[in-house]
PDB file of C-alpha atoms in Angstrom:
ATOM      1  CA  UNK E   1      25.683 -24.609  -5.150  1.00 86.00           C
ATOM      2  CA  UNK E   2      22.752 -23.777  -2.900  1.00 94.00           C
ATOM      3  CA  UNK E   3      23.147 -20.665  -0.765  1.00 96.00           C
ATOM      4  CA  UNK E   4      23.071 -21.396   2.969  1.00 98.00           C
ATOM      5  CA  UNK E   5      20.722 -19.395   5.195  1.00 98.00           C
ATOM      6  CA  UNK E   6      20.702 -19.106   8.992  1.00 98.00           C
ATOM      7  CA  UNK E   7      17.130 -18.453  10.176  1.00 98.00           C
ATOM      8  CA  UNK E   8      16.851 -16.544  13.455  1.00 98.00           C
ATOM      9  CA  UNK E   9      13.494 -16.052  15.183  1.00 97.00           C
ATOM     10  CA  UNK E  10      12.170 -16.975  18.622  1.00 96.00           C
ATOM     11  CA  UNK E  11       8.902 -18.155  17.038  1.00 96.00           C
ATOM     12  CA  UNK E  12       8.949 -21.655  15.586  1.00 96.00           C
ATOM     13  CA  UNK E  13       6.013 -20.634  13.375  1.00 96.00           C
ATOM     14  CA  UNK E  14       7.980 -17.800  11.785  1.00 96.00           C
ATOM     15  CA  UNK E  15      11.074 -19.957  11.239  1.00 97.00           C
ATOM     16  CA  UNK E  16       8.822 -22.525   9.575  1.00 96.00           C
ATOM     17  CA  UNK E  17       7.324 -19.915   7.220  1.00 96.00           C
ATOM     18  CA  UNK E  18      10.788 -18.651   6.235  1.00 97.00           C
ATOM     19  CA  UNK E  19      12.092 -22.216   5.693  1.00 97.00           C
ATOM     20  CA  UNK E  20       9.000 -23.235   3.711  1.00 96.00           C
ATOM     21  CA  UNK E  21       9.569 -20.229   1.452  1.00 96.00           C
ATOM     22  CA  UNK E  22      13.310 -20.673   0.921  1.00 97.00           C
ATOM     23  CA  UNK E  23      13.706 -24.456   0.624  1.00 97.00           C
ATOM     24  CA  UNK E  24      11.561 -24.918  -2.536  1.00 97.00           C
ATOM     25  CA  UNK E  25      13.448 -22.011  -4.134  1.00 96.00           C
ATOM     26  CA  UNK E  26      16.853 -23.643  -4.046  1.00 96.00           C
ATOM     27  CA  UNK E  27      18.191 -22.409  -0.713  1.00 97.00           C
ATOM     28  CA  UNK E  28      19.702 -24.572   2.002  1.00 97.00           C
ATOM     29  CA  UNK E  29      18.883 -23.971   5.673  1.00 98.00           C
ATOM     30  CA  UNK E  30      22.260 -23.913   7.445  1.00 97.00           C
ATOM     31  CA  UNK E  31      20.665 -23.734  10.873  1.00 98.00           C
ATOM     32  CA  UNK E  32      18.043 -22.162  13.107  1.00 98.00           C
ATOM     33  CA  UNK E  33      18.580 -19.928  16.141  1.00 98.00           C
ATOM     34  CA  UNK E  34      15.974 -18.811  18.671  1.00 97.00           C
ATOM     35  CA  UNK E  35      17.758 -15.751  20.089  1.00 97.00           C
ATOM     36  CA  UNK E  36      20.546 -13.330  19.275  1.00 97.00           C
ATOM     37  CA  UNK E  37      23.180 -15.121  21.326  1.00 98.00           C
ATOM     38  CA  UNK E  38      22.574 -18.412  19.523  1.00 98.00           C
ATOM     39  CA  UNK E  39      22.590 -16.497  16.244  1.00 98.00           C
ATOM     40  CA  UNK E  40      26.082 -15.060  16.814  1.00 98.00           C
ATOM     41  CA  UNK E  41      27.495 -18.433  17.907  1.00 98.00           C
ATOM     42  CA  UNK E  42      25.917 -20.266  14.974  1.00 98.00           C
ATOM     43  CA  UNK E  43      27.020 -17.621  12.480  1.00 98.00           C
ATOM     44  CA  UNK E  44      30.668 -17.999  13.528  1.00 98.00           C
ATOM     45  CA  UNK E  45      30.424 -21.794  13.365  1.00 97.00           C
ATOM     46  CA  UNK E  46      28.341 -22.265  10.213  1.00 97.00           C
ATOM     47  CA  UNK E  47      29.437 -19.240   8.142  1.00 97.00           C
ATOM     48  CA  UNK E  48      26.117 -19.028   6.252  1.00 98.00           C
ATOM     49  CA  UNK E  49      25.726 -16.945   3.086  1.00 98.00           C
ATOM     50  CA  UNK E  50      22.851 -14.991   4.654  1.00 98.00           C
ATOM     51  CA  UNK E  51      20.978 -14.519   7.939  1.00 98.00           C
ATOM     52  CA  UNK E  52      17.286 -13.707   8.359  1.00 98.00           C
ATOM     53  CA  UNK E  53      17.114 -11.987  11.752  1.00 98.00           C
ATOM     54  CA  UNK E  54      14.137 -11.250  14.010  1.00 96.00           C
ATOM     55  CA  UNK E  55      14.563  -8.269  16.356  1.00 95.00           C
ATOM     56  CA  UNK E  56      12.405  -8.847  19.459  1.00 93.00           C
ATOM     57  CA  UNK E  57      13.955 -11.878  21.170  1.00 95.00           C
ATOM     58  CA  UNK E  58      14.942 -12.787  24.716  1.00 93.00           C
ATOM     59  CA  UNK E  59      18.582 -13.151  25.870  1.00 94.00           C
ATOM     60  CA  UNK E  60      19.938 -10.936  23.056  1.00 96.00           C
ATOM     61  CA  UNK E  61      17.871  -9.009  20.507  1.00 95.00           C
ATOM     62  CA  UNK E  62      18.389  -9.107  16.768  1.00 96.00           C
ATOM     63  CA  UNK E  63      19.894  -5.628  16.414  1.00 95.00           C
ATOM     64  CA  UNK E  64      22.615  -6.429  18.943  1.00 96.00           C
ATOM     65  CA  UNK E  65      23.253  -9.814  17.298  1.00 98.00           C
ATOM     66  CA  UNK E  66      23.507  -8.150  13.869  1.00 97.00           C
ATOM     67  CA  UNK E  67      25.941  -5.586  15.305  1.00 97.00           C
ATOM     68  CA  UNK E  68      28.178  -8.372  16.698  1.00 98.00           C
ATOM     69  CA  UNK E  69      28.057 -10.436  13.505  1.00 98.00           C
ATOM     70  CA  UNK E  70      28.874  -7.426  11.305  1.00 98.00           C
ATOM     71  CA  UNK E  71      31.709  -6.399  13.644  1.00 97.00           C
ATOM     72  CA  UNK E  72      33.254  -9.843  13.205  1.00 97.00           C
ATOM     73  CA  UNK E  73      32.409 -10.137   9.508  1.00 97.00           C
ATOM     74  CA  UNK E  74      31.672  -6.817   7.744  1.00 96.00           C
ATOM     75  CA  UNK E  75      30.651  -8.768   4.627  1.00 96.00           C
ATOM     76  CA  UNK E  76      27.875 -10.647   6.463  1.00 98.00           C
ATOM     77  CA  UNK E  77      24.559 -10.460   4.648  1.00 98.00           C
ATOM     78  CA  UNK E  78      21.715  -9.930   7.101  1.00 98.00           C
ATOM     79  CA  UNK E  79      18.036  -9.312   6.401  1.00 98.00           C
ATOM     80  CA  UNK E  80      16.028  -8.085   9.391  1.00 97.00           C
ATOM     81  CA  UNK E  81      12.544  -9.649   9.664  1.00 97.00           C
ATOM     82  CA  UNK E  82      10.462  -7.944  12.328  1.00 95.00           C
ATOM     83  CA  UNK E  83       6.999  -6.855  13.416  1.00 95.00           C
ATOM     84  CA  UNK E  84       8.459  -3.462  14.375  1.00 92.00           C
ATOM     85  CA  UNK E  85       8.549  -1.358  11.206  1.00 89.00           C
ATOM     86  CA  UNK E  86       9.448   1.941  12.841  1.00 91.00           C
ATOM     87  CA  UNK E  87      11.525   4.533  11.016  1.00 89.00           C
ATOM     88  CA  UNK E  88      14.290   4.765  13.627  1.00 90.00           C
ATOM     89  CA  UNK E  89      14.625   0.982  13.764  1.00 91.00           C
ATOM     90  CA  UNK E  90      14.896   0.849   9.972  1.00 91.00           C
ATOM     91  CA  UNK E  91      17.504   3.653   9.912  1.00 91.00           C
ATOM     92  CA  UNK E  92      19.467   2.063  12.778  1.00 92.00           C
ATOM     93  CA  UNK E  93      19.494  -1.258  10.904  1.00 93.00           C
ATOM     94  CA  UNK E  94      20.704   0.348   7.674  1.00 93.00           C
ATOM     95  CA  UNK E  95      23.408   2.197   9.615  1.00 94.00           C
ATOM     96  CA  UNK E  96      24.573  -1.139  11.017  1.00 94.00           C
ATOM     97  CA  UNK E  97      24.963  -2.510   7.516  1.00 96.00           C
ATOM     98  CA  UNK E  98      22.020  -4.890   7.187  1.00 97.00           C
ATOM     99  CA  UNK E  99      20.910  -5.509   3.596  1.00 96.00           C
ATOM    100  CA  UNK E 100      17.111  -5.300   3.898  1.00 96.00           C
ATOM    101  CA  UNK E 101      14.306  -4.837   6.389  1.00 95.00           C
ATOM    102  CA  UNK E 102      11.154  -6.969   6.056  1.00 96.00           C
ATOM    103  CA  UNK E 103       8.101  -6.143   8.174  1.00 95.00           C
ATOM    104  CA  UNK E 104       5.862  -8.951   9.466  1.00 96.00           C
ATOM    105  CA  UNK E 105       3.389 -10.081   8.317  1.00 95.00           C
ATOM    106  CA  UNK E 106       5.113 -10.527   4.970  1.00 95.00           C
ATOM    107  CA  UNK E 107       4.238 -12.311   1.770  1.00 94.00           C
ATOM    108  CA  UNK E 108       6.417 -15.175   0.561  1.00 94.00           C
ATOM    109  CA  UNK E 109       7.327 -13.052  -2.459  1.00 96.00           C
ATOM    110  CA  UNK E 110       8.607 -10.250  -0.206  1.00 97.00           C
ATOM    111  CA  UNK E 111      10.929 -12.417   1.887  1.00 96.00           C
ATOM    112  CA  UNK E 112      12.175 -14.272  -1.179  1.00 97.00           C
ATOM    113  CA  UNK E 113      12.880 -11.025  -3.001  1.00 97.00           C
ATOM    114  CA  UNK E 114      14.749  -9.607   0.025  1.00 97.00           C
ATOM    115  CA  UNK E 115      16.935 -12.698   0.350  1.00 97.00           C
ATOM    116  CA  UNK E 116      17.710 -12.880  -3.371  1.00 97.00           C
ATOM    117  CA  UNK E 117      18.610  -9.173  -3.579  1.00 96.00           C
ATOM    118  CA  UNK E 118      20.789  -9.373  -0.463  1.00 97.00           C
ATOM    119  CA  UNK E 119      22.776 -12.195  -2.051  1.00 96.00           C
ATOM    120  CA  UNK E 120      23.417 -10.376  -5.332  1.00 90.00           C
TER     121      UNK E 120
ATOM    122  CA  UNK J   1      -5.031   9.837  38.970  1.00 45.00           C
ATOM    123  CA  UNK J   2      -4.278   7.441  36.102  1.00 51.00           C
ATOM    124  CA  UNK J   3      -4.903   8.438  32.505  1.00 63.00           C
ATOM    125  CA  UNK J   4      -5.280   6.375  29.389  1.00 67.00           C
ATOM    126  CA  UNK J   5      -5.941   7.692  25.936  1.00 77.00           C
ATOM    127  CA  UNK J   6      -8.533   6.669  23.344  1.00 76.00           C
ATOM    128  CA  UNK J   7      -6.211   7.647  20.496  1.00 82.00           C
ATOM    129  CA  UNK J   8      -4.201   4.497  21.251  1.00 86.00           C
ATOM    130  CA  UNK J   9      -7.069   2.255  20.136  1.00 90.00           C
ATOM    131  CA  UNK J  10      -7.300   2.789  16.371  1.00 91.00           C
ATOM    132  CA  UNK J  11      -3.755   1.556  15.619  1.00 94.00           C
ATOM    133  CA  UNK J  12      -4.657  -1.758  17.287  1.00 94.00           C
ATOM    134  CA  UNK J  13      -7.860  -2.062  15.239  1.00 93.00           C
ATOM    135  CA  UNK J  14      -5.970  -1.385  12.021  1.00 94.00           C
ATOM    136  CA  UNK J  15      -3.098  -3.705  12.948  1.00 96.00           C
ATOM    137  CA  UNK J  16      -5.379  -6.557  14.064  1.00 96.00           C
ATOM    138  CA  UNK J  17      -7.411  -6.376  10.850  1.00 94.00           C
ATOM    139  CA  UNK J  18      -4.253  -6.389   8.727  1.00 95.00           C
ATOM    140  CA  UNK J  19      -2.455  -9.176  10.606  1.00 96.00           C
ATOM    141  CA  UNK J  20      -5.320 -11.608  11.216  1.00 96.00           C
ATOM    142  CA  UNK J  21      -6.654 -11.256   7.686  1.00 95.00           C
ATOM    143  CA  UNK J  22      -3.253 -11.684   6.035  1.00 95.00           C
ATOM    144  CA  UNK J  23      -1.857 -14.453   8.184  1.00 94.00           C
ATOM    145  CA  UNK J  24      -4.977 -16.498   8.954  1.00 94.00           C
ATOM    146  CA  UNK J  25      -7.375 -15.426   6.207  1.00 94.00           C
ATOM    147  CA  UNK J  26     -10.007 -14.502   8.805  1.00 95.00           C
ATOM    148  CA  UNK J  27     -12.018 -11.290   8.405  1.00 94.00           C
ATOM    149  CA  UNK J  28     -12.047  -8.994  11.445  1.00 95.00           C
ATOM    150  CA  UNK J  29     -14.649  -6.322  12.253  1.00 94.00           C
ATOM    151  CA  UNK J  30     -14.556  -3.711  14.979  1.00 94.00           C
ATOM    152  CA  UNK J  31     -16.808  -4.367  17.975  1.00 93.00           C
ATOM    153  CA  UNK J  32     -17.509  -2.433  21.156  1.00 93.00           C
ATOM    154  CA  UNK J  33     -15.075  -0.297  23.138  1.00 93.00           C
ATOM    155  CA  UNK J  34     -15.300  -0.213  26.916  1.00 93.00           C
ATOM    156  CA  UNK J  35     -13.320   0.820  29.975  1.00 91.00           C
ATOM    157  CA  UNK J  36     -12.254  -1.421  32.837  1.00 90.00           C
ATOM    158  CA  UNK J  37     -10.569  -0.491  36.085  1.00 88.00           C
ATOM    159  CA  UNK J  38      -8.219  -3.430  35.690  1.00 84.00           C
ATOM    160  CA  UNK J  39      -7.441  -5.979  32.986  1.00 83.00           C
ATOM    161  CA  UNK J  40      -9.479  -9.175  33.311  1.00 82.00           C
ATOM    162  CA  UNK J  41      -9.278 -11.450  30.247  1.00 84.00           C
ATOM    163  CA  UNK J  42     -12.707 -12.800  29.286  1.00 85.00           C
ATOM    164  CA  UNK J  43     -11.719 -15.940  27.380  1.00 88.00           C
ATOM    165  CA  UNK J  44      -9.619 -19.081  27.826  1.00 88.00           C
ATOM    166  CA  UNK J  45      -6.505 -18.053  25.900  1.00 92.00           C
ATOM    167  CA  UNK J  46      -4.603 -14.933  26.959  1.00 93.00           C
ATOM    168  CA  UNK J  47      -1.503 -13.422  25.393  1.00 95.00           C
ATOM    169  CA  UNK J  48       0.315 -10.561  27.103  1.00 95.00           C
ATOM    170  CA  UNK J  49       2.729  -8.213  25.349  1.00 96.00           C
ATOM    171  CA  UNK J  50       4.534  -5.339  27.079  1.00 94.00           C
ATOM    172  CA  UNK J  51       5.178  -1.944  25.465  1.00 94.00           C
ATOM    173  CA  UNK J  52       7.960   0.385  26.572  1.00 93.00           C
ATOM    174  CA  UNK J  53       9.312   3.690  25.364  1.00 92.00           C
ATOM    175  CA  UNK J  54       7.333   6.939  25.358  1.00 89.00           C
ATOM    176  CA  UNK J  55       4.337   4.672  26.013  1.00 91.00           C
ATOM    177  CA  UNK J  56       4.543   2.033  28.722  1.00 92.00           C
ATOM    178  CA  UNK J  57       2.196  -0.726  29.794  1.00 92.00           C
ATOM    179  CA  UNK J  58       0.663  -3.974  28.670  1.00 93.00           C
ATOM    180  CA  UNK J  59      -1.623  -5.172  25.923  1.00 95.00           C
ATOM    181  CA  UNK J  60      -3.595  -8.321  26.684  1.00 95.00           C
ATOM    182  CA  UNK J  61      -5.224 -10.358  23.932  1.00 96.00           C
ATOM    183  CA  UNK J  62      -7.968 -12.771  24.943  1.00 95.00           C
ATOM    184  CA  UNK J  63      -9.795 -15.224  22.728  1.00 94.00           C
ATOM    185  CA  UNK J  64     -11.809 -18.399  22.934  1.00 92.00           C
ATOM    186  CA  UNK J  65      -9.997 -21.718  22.472  1.00 91.00           C
ATOM    187  CA  UNK J  66     -12.119 -22.621  19.422  1.00 93.00           C
ATOM    188  CA  UNK J  67     -11.167 -19.399  17.623  1.00 95.00           C
ATOM    189  CA  UNK J  68      -7.527 -19.955  18.583  1.00 95.00           C
ATOM    190  CA  UNK J  69      -7.652 -23.479  17.100  1.00 95.00           C
ATOM    191  CA  UNK J  70      -9.274 -22.192  13.908  1.00 95.00           C
ATOM    192  CA  UNK J  71      -6.697 -19.438  13.582  1.00 96.00           C
ATOM    193  CA  UNK J  72      -3.734 -21.803  14.043  1.00 96.00           C
ATOM    194  CA  UNK J  73      -5.330 -24.312  11.668  1.00 96.00           C
ATOM    195  CA  UNK J  74      -5.421 -21.666   8.945  1.00 95.00           C
ATOM    196  CA  UNK J  75      -1.945 -20.314   9.735  1.00 96.00           C
ATOM    197  CA  UNK J  76      -0.466 -23.805   9.430  1.00 96.00           C
ATOM    198  CA  UNK J  77      -2.511 -24.974   6.466  1.00 93.00           C
ATOM    199  CA  UNK J  78      -0.909 -28.127   5.059  1.00 92.00           C
ATOM    200  CA  UNK J  79       0.936 -29.055   8.257  1.00 95.00           C
ATOM    201  CA  UNK J  80       0.203 -32.271  10.183  1.00 96.00           C
ATOM    202  CA  UNK J  81      -2.027 -32.283  13.307  1.00 95.00           C
ATOM    203  CA  UNK J  82       1.111 -33.045  15.340  1.00 96.00           C
ATOM    204  CA  UNK J  83       2.941 -29.978  13.969  1.00 95.00           C
ATOM    205  CA  UNK J  84      -0.133 -27.828  14.612  1.00 95.00           C
ATOM    206  CA  UNK J  85      -0.244 -29.048  18.192  1.00 94.00           C
ATOM    207  CA  UNK J  86       3.456 -28.328  18.737  1.00 94.00           C
ATOM    208  CA  UNK J  87       3.224 -24.812  17.275  1.00 95.00           C
ATOM    209  CA  UNK J  88      -0.193 -23.885  18.747  1.00 95.00           C
ATOM    210  CA  UNK J  89       0.951 -21.439  21.443  1.00 94.00           C
ATOM    211  CA  UNK J  90       3.834 -20.257  19.301  1.00 94.00           C
ATOM    212  CA  UNK J  91       1.444 -19.195  16.507  1.00 96.00           C
ATOM    213  CA  UNK J  92      -0.827 -17.300  18.887  1.00 96.00           C
ATOM    214  CA  UNK J  93       2.145 -15.522  20.420  1.00 96.00           C
ATOM    215  CA  UNK J  94       3.353 -14.508  16.980  1.00 96.00           C
ATOM    216  CA  UNK J  95      -0.079 -13.113  16.051  1.00 97.00           C
ATOM    217  CA  UNK J  96      -0.028 -10.971  19.214  1.00 97.00           C
ATOM    218  CA  UNK J  97       3.571  -9.967  18.496  1.00 96.00           C
ATOM    219  CA  UNK J  98       2.699  -8.869  14.958  1.00 97.00           C
ATOM    220  CA  UNK J  99      -0.445  -6.954  15.985  1.00 97.00           C
ATOM    221  CA  UNK J 100       1.404  -5.153  18.784  1.00 97.00           C
ATOM    222  CA  UNK J 101       4.449  -4.482  16.610  1.00 96.00           C
ATOM    223  CA  UNK J 102       2.356  -3.093  13.766  1.00 96.00           C
ATOM    224  CA  UNK J 103       0.263  -1.005  16.186  1.00 96.00           C
ATOM    225  CA  UNK J 104       3.458   0.330  17.805  1.00 95.00           C
ATOM    226  CA  UNK J 105       4.692   1.394  14.379  1.00 93.00           C
ATOM    227  CA  UNK J 106       1.412   3.235  13.740  1.00 93.00           C
ATOM    228  CA  UNK J 107       1.550   4.841  17.199  1.00 92.00           C
ATOM    229  CA  UNK J 108       5.137   5.983  16.807  1.00 90.00           C
ATOM    230  CA  UNK J 109       5.342   8.882  14.394  1.00 81.00           C
ATOM    231  CA  UNK J 110       8.686  10.002  15.833  1.00 79.00           C
ATOM    232  CA  UNK J 111      11.879   9.653  13.835  1.00 75.00           C
ATOM    233  CA  UNK J 112      14.146   9.790  16.863  1.00 84.00           C
ATOM    234  CA  UNK J 113      12.607   7.197  19.177  1.00 87.00           C
ATOM    235  CA  UNK J 114      11.764   3.520  19.166  1.00 89.00           C
ATOM    236  CA  UNK J 115       8.630   2.175  20.796  1.00 93.00           C
ATOM    237  CA  UNK J 116       9.657  -1.313  21.854  1.00 93.00           C
ATOM    238  CA  UNK J 117       7.654  -4.400  22.671  1.00 95.00           C
ATOM    239  CA  UNK J 118       8.430  -7.495  24.745  1.00 95.00           C
ATOM    240  CA  UNK J 119       8.208 -11.098  23.658  1.00 94.00           C
ATOM    241  CA  UNK J 120       4.684 -12.456  24.285  1.00 94.00           C
ATOM    242  CA  UNK J 121       3.668 -14.415  27.384  1.00 94.00           C
ATOM    243  CA  UNK J 122       0.857 -16.898  26.774  1.00 91.00           C
ATOM    244  CA  UNK J 123      -1.617 -18.570  29.127  1.00 86.00           C
ATOM    245  CA  UNK J 124      -4.049 -21.146  27.790  1.00 78.00           C
ATOM    246  CA  UNK J 125      -6.226 -23.864  29.303  1.00 70.00           C
ATOM    247  CA  UNK J 126      -8.974 -24.350  31.838  1.00 63.00           C
ATOM    248  CA  UNK J 127      -8.827 -23.265  35.491  1.00 62.00           C
ATOM    249  CA  UNK J 128      -6.019 -20.805  34.796  1.00 61.00           C
ATOM    250  CA  UNK J 129      -5.807 -17.388  36.392  1.00 64.00           C
ATOM    251  CA  UNK J 130      -3.722 -14.591  34.940  1.00 67.00           C
ATOM    252  CA  UNK J 131      -2.145 -12.140  37.372  1.00 68.00           C
ATOM    253  CA  UNK J 132      -1.571  -8.732  35.823  1.00 71.00           C
ATOM    254  CA  UNK J 133      -0.549  -5.344  37.119  1.00 71.00           C
ATOM    255  CA  UNK J 134      -3.911  -3.822  38.193  1.00 77.00           C
ATOM    256  CA  UNK J 135      -4.122  -0.917  35.770  1.00 83.00           C
ATOM    257  CA  UNK J 136      -7.121   0.592  33.980  1.00 88.00           C
ATOM    258  CA  UNK J 137      -7.587  -0.429  30.371  1.00 90.00           C
ATOM    259  CA  UNK J 138      -9.507   0.392  27.251  1.00 92.00           C
ATOM    260  CA  UNK J 139     -11.041  -2.880  26.122  1.00 94.00           C
ATOM    261  CA  UNK J 140     -11.544  -3.272  22.409  1.00 94.00           C
ATOM    262  CA  UNK J 141     -13.804  -5.983  21.052  1.00 95.00           C
ATOM    263  CA  UNK J 142     -13.114  -7.430  17.615  1.00 96.00           C
ATOM    264  CA  UNK J 143     -15.535  -9.715  15.825  1.00 96.00           C
ATOM    265  CA  UNK J 144     -14.668 -12.670  13.579  1.00 96.00           C
ATOM    266  CA  UNK J 145     -16.912 -15.339  12.081  1.00 95.00           C
ATOM    267  CA  UNK J 146     -15.370 -17.828  14.514  1.00 95.00           C
ATOM    268  CA  UNK J 147     -15.746 -15.770  17.684  1.00 94.00           C
ATOM    269  CA  UNK J 148     -14.589 -12.573  19.384  1.00 95.00           C
ATOM    270  CA  UNK J 149     -11.107 -11.284  20.150  1.00 96.00           C
ATOM    271  CA  UNK J 150     -10.721  -8.946  23.100  1.00 96.00           C
ATOM    272  CA  UNK J 151      -7.785  -6.530  23.265  1.00 96.00           C
ATOM    273  CA  UNK J 152      -7.184  -4.780  26.593  1.00 94.00           C
ATOM    274  CA  UNK J 153      -4.924  -1.777  26.123  1.00 94.00           C
ATOM    275  CA  UNK J 154      -3.375  -0.620  29.404  1.00 92.00           C
ATOM    276  CA  UNK J 155      -0.697   1.826  28.321  1.00 91.00           C
ATOM    277  CA  UNK J 156       0.224   5.277  29.577  1.00 87.00           C
ATOM    278  CA  UNK J 157       1.975   8.090  27.774  1.00 81.00           C
ATOM    279  CA  UNK J 158       5.005   9.440  29.627  1.00 72.00           C
ATOM    280  CA  UNK J 159       4.342  12.989  28.475  1.00 62.00           C
ATOM    281  CA  UNK J 160       0.704  12.674  29.472  1.00 50.00           C
ATOM    282  CA  UNK J 161       1.718  11.711  32.965  1.00 48.00           C
ATOM    283  CA  UNK J 162       3.999  14.735  33.130  1.00 51.00           C
ATOM    284  CA  UNK J 163       1.341  17.059  31.790  1.00 49.00           C
ATOM    285  CA  UNK J 164      -1.560  15.954  33.984  1.00 46.00           C
ATOM    286  CA  UNK J 165      -4.435  18.337  33.868  1.00 45.00           C
ATOM    287  CA  UNK J 166      -3.934  19.411  30.260  1.00 42.00           C
ATOM    288  CA  UNK J 167      -7.027  19.212  28.071  1.00 37.00           C
ATOM    289  CA  UNK J 168      -7.165  16.419  25.492  1.00 41.00           C
ATOM    290  CA  UNK J 169     -10.350  15.288  23.760  1.00 41.00           C
ATOM    291  CA  UNK J 170      -9.241  11.672  23.726  1.00 39.00           C
ATOM    292  CA  UNK J 171      -8.338  11.341  27.395  1.00 39.00           C
ATOM    293  CA  UNK J 172     -10.229   9.140  29.774  1.00 39.00           C
ATOM    294  CA  UNK J 173      -9.400   9.499  33.416  1.00 38.00           C
ATOM    295  CA  UNK J 174      -9.950   7.710  36.655  1.00 37.00           C
ATOM    296  CA  UNK J 175      -9.528   9.333  40.049  1.00 31.00           C
TER     297      UNK J 175
END
C-alpha cells in the first residue's frame, strides 16, 4: 500500500516540487498544508505516514508544528525541509525527534532519499 | 550614526549563485557593489525578506519582469502556462527565501543562536511604489544572461551597534 505523505510549505511551488518527486515514486499525497496550524490539524485528521515540513511560515512555524505533532504522536515521522540550514536549527530539530533535515534548494534524489529513510 | 558591514555581502553572492543556478539553471555573475542612503528598488519586481537575530534588517531583491518570467519558466519547466501564471509570484518569493536562508546560514557561524528570516513580501507590476524603512543599504548587482538582479542589504549587527567606534576594516558608516 502506498505510504501517505502530508506536504507542508507556504510556497505552492515547493509543495509542487515535493509532490512531483514523490507521486511517480509510489507515494500518495494525503494532503497539503500552508502553515503550521493547518499542518497540526491535518495531521490529526489524516494520520499520514510522514510529513515534509517547512520551517519559515506565517501563523505557526514548522518547528512549533513539529513539536505539537510529536507531543501528540511520538511515532510521527517528520522530515524538515527548509532554506535555513543553521547548526542550531538542525540540532533543535533532531532534539525534537524529527527524522531528517533537508536544506533548500534540494535535488529530487535528496528529498526522496530522506523520505524513504524516514519511513524505514 | 548607522553602520552596515561589507562582510555581509559575500554570503548573498554565494547563496544567489547557488540557488539561481540550481533551481532555474541560470548562470549568475557578480556585478558592482554600491552604497545607498535608503533602499530604492530599481526594477519592476521587488521581493522583501526580513532578517532578525544578532543581525536585523531587510534584504530587498529587485529584478526586471522579463528576467522574472524567464526564471519562473525554467523553474516550472513542463508545467502549463496557466500553472506558471498561478505560481509566478510564489516562485519568486521562494527564490528570495532560499537565497536569504542560505545566506543567513553562511552568516551565522554560531552554534548557540538562530538567525531567522521572515516570509517574503512581493510587489510586482507597473506604477507600484514600495515603502520601506529608510535605512542605508549595500546594493549588490548580479548579472545573468537575461538581465540584472539587484540585492539591497540593509542589515545591522547588534554587537556592532553596541560597540560603535571600534575599528573594523569592513565597516561603512554614515553620519
